[in-house]
Amino acid sequence: METPKNPTSVNHRIREGLSRVAVAMRSDDWNRAKTAGLNPAQLSILETLEGRDVGMGVKEIAVHLSVSQPSATDSINALERKGLVEKRTGLDKRAVVVCLTAEGRAVLTSSAKTDTSAEQAVDALAEHEQEELLISLVKMIRHLQDIDAIPIQRMCASCRYFAPFKHTDAAKPHHCNFVDASFGQRDIRIDCREHEAADPAFRAATWDAFQKG
Ligand code: SF4
């Protein structure tokens, strides 16, 4: 029997905690999707396409969302019938890519208006706790990328424009070379539309500097 004197490992208990948060997030996703007349898989595809103006291939979408290609295809076809996405010829003229339509963007804007229960739970944390949680999540996501559990995300940590701890200002130590501006730890992005993946050597050096900072 588990007691305070004999707890399961911290790793196990953190996983239990994350799975409870995931339950609330799944429920949030159902509610937001239902309001938009979609299911959560369809809403996730719209969110994935947001900010990717050149579109994404079906396979790329499936990998990004960790779903099978047939399942992604079904959802994309349903979204296309609703007029929320469209298929276009990609930049290399050989592949077909999926892009958001103006109607798709409008659905995303209205579905983002509701403050979800997960966001309310984050609001209940103190500012320094929010920042610590954000940085811990960045570290976990980076590890998941390293072990190929998820594809490269559009995070500052993997971006060619990121210059960590370039400034002595403790409130804004980092620099984004895309907008040429300094920013703080709590402004670190998880999914930035301006992100451009750095090469592996640059990524490793950036991460090293970020960790040491
Ligand atoms: S472009 Fe976006 S991801 Fe890249 S460093 Fe700037 S804020 Fe971060």
Short mmCIF file of C-alpha atoms in Angstrom, two decimals, residues 14-126:
data_model
loop_
_atom_site.label_atom_id
_atom_site.label_comp_id
_atom_site.label_asym_id
_atom_site.label_seq_id
_atom_site.Cartn_x
_atom_site.Cartn_y
_atom_site.Cartn_z
CA ILE A 14 4.36 13.55 -11.93
CA ARG A 15 3.05 11.35 -14.74
CA GLU A 16 -0.14 10.81 -12.71
CA GLY A 17 -0.41 14.59 -12.25
CA LEU A 18 0.09 15.30 -15.94
CA SER A 19 -2.55 12.70 -16.85
CA ARG A 20 -5.08 14.47 -14.57
CA VAL A 21 -4.31 17.78 -16.28
CA ALA A 22 -4.66 16.01 -19.65
CA VAL A 23 -8.18 14.86 -18.65
CA ALA A 24 -9.22 18.48 -18.06
CA MET A 25 -7.57 19.56 -21.31
CA ARG A 26 -9.36 16.84 -23.28
CA SER A 27 -12.65 18.00 -21.79
CA ASP A 28 -11.76 21.63 -22.68
CA ASP A 29 -10.98 20.52 -26.23
CA TRP A 30 -14.31 18.69 -26.55
CA ASN A 31 -16.20 21.76 -25.37
CA ARG A 32 -14.34 24.17 -27.65
CA ALA A 33 -14.68 21.84 -30.63
CA LYS A 34 -18.39 21.26 -29.98
CA THR A 35 -19.01 25.00 -29.89
CA ALA A 36 -17.35 25.24 -33.31
CA GLY A 37 -19.35 22.28 -34.70
CA LEU A 38 -16.21 20.12 -34.91
CA ASN A 39 -14.60 17.23 -33.07
CA PRO A 40 -11.29 17.67 -31.16
CA ALA A 41 -9.22 16.03 -33.93
CA GLN A 42 -10.58 18.50 -36.49
CA LEU A 43 -9.96 21.45 -34.15
CA SER A 44 -6.36 20.25 -33.56
CA ILE A 45 -5.76 20.25 -37.30
CA LEU A 46 -7.01 23.83 -37.64
CA GLU A 47 -4.74 24.85 -34.74
CA THR A 48 -1.77 23.07 -36.31
CA LEU A 49 -2.30 24.88 -39.62
CA GLU A 50 -2.57 28.31 -37.98
CA GLY A 51 0.46 30.42 -38.87
CA ARG A 52 1.69 27.88 -41.43
CA ASP A 53 0.75 29.89 -44.48
CA VAL A 54 2.55 27.58 -46.92
CA GLY A 55 0.37 24.73 -45.65
CA MET A 56 1.31 21.24 -44.52
CA GLY A 57 1.19 17.85 -46.19
CA VAL A 58 -1.19 15.21 -44.85
CA LYS A 59 1.70 13.06 -43.64
CA GLU A 60 3.29 16.02 -41.85
CA ILE A 61 -0.01 16.81 -40.11
CA ALA A 62 -0.41 13.16 -39.07
CA VAL A 63 3.14 13.05 -37.62
CA HIS A 64 2.67 16.37 -35.84
CA LEU A 65 -0.52 15.15 -34.14
CA SER A 66 0.66 11.56 -33.62
CA VAL A 67 -2.30 10.08 -35.50
CA SER A 68 -2.41 7.67 -38.43
CA GLN A 69 -2.41 9.07 -41.95
CA PRO A 70 -5.88 7.61 -42.78
CA SER A 71 -7.29 9.19 -39.65
CA ALA A 72 -5.73 12.59 -40.53
CA THR A 73 -7.08 12.25 -44.08
CA ASP A 74 -10.63 11.62 -42.80
CA SER A 75 -10.51 14.71 -40.57
CA ILE A 76 -9.00 16.88 -43.33
CA ASN A 77 -11.68 15.77 -45.80
CA ALA A 78 -14.39 16.63 -43.26
CA LEU A 79 -12.83 20.08 -42.72
CA GLU A 80 -12.61 20.60 -46.46
CA ARG A 81 -16.33 19.80 -46.84
CA LYS A 82 -17.06 22.44 -44.18
CA GLY A 83 -14.94 24.97 -46.11
CA LEU A 84 -12.45 25.39 -43.24
CA VAL A 85 -9.38 24.07 -45.09
CA GLU A 86 -8.42 23.76 -48.72
CA LYS A 87 -5.90 21.68 -50.63
CA ARG A 88 -3.38 23.49 -52.81
CA THR A 89 -0.32 22.65 -54.84
CA GLY A 90 2.72 22.99 -52.58
CA LEU A 91 5.73 25.23 -53.20
CA ASP A 92 7.64 22.45 -54.95
CA LYS A 93 4.67 21.91 -57.34
CA ARG A 94 4.67 18.15 -56.74
CA ALA A 95 2.98 17.75 -53.38
CA VAL A 96 -0.49 18.79 -52.27
CA VAL A 97 -0.64 20.80 -49.06
CA VAL A 98 -3.53 21.62 -46.74
CA CYS A 99 -4.12 25.29 -45.83
CA LEU A 100 -6.55 27.15 -43.60
CA THR A 101 -9.28 29.14 -45.31
CA ALA A 102 -10.60 32.48 -44.04
CA GLU A 103 -13.57 30.57 -42.56
CA GLY A 104 -11.15 28.21 -40.78
CA ARG A 105 -9.31 31.18 -39.28
CA ALA A 106 -12.60 32.68 -38.09
CA VAL A 107 -13.54 29.41 -36.35
CA LEU A 108 -10.16 29.36 -34.58
CA THR A 109 -10.55 32.96 -33.43
CA SER A 110 -13.99 32.35 -31.94
CA SER A 111 -12.98 29.04 -30.33
CA ALA A 112 -9.99 30.68 -28.60
CA LYS A 113 -12.20 33.23 -26.82
CA THR A 114 -13.24 30.86 -24.04
CA ASP A 115 -10.88 30.68 -21.08
CA THR A 116 -10.36 26.93 -20.62
CA SER A 117 -10.21 25.21 -17.23
CA ALA A 118 -6.52 24.39 -17.83
CA GLU A 119 -5.81 28.09 -18.45
CA GLN A 120 -7.73 29.00 -15.30
CA ALA A 121 -5.59 26.52 -13.34
CA VAL A 122 -2.44 28.20 -14.70
CA ASP A 123 -3.86 31.62 -13.79
CA ALA A 124 -4.19 30.37 -10.20
CA LEU A 125 -0.41 29.89 -9.96
CA ALA A 126 1.93 32.64 -8.78
#
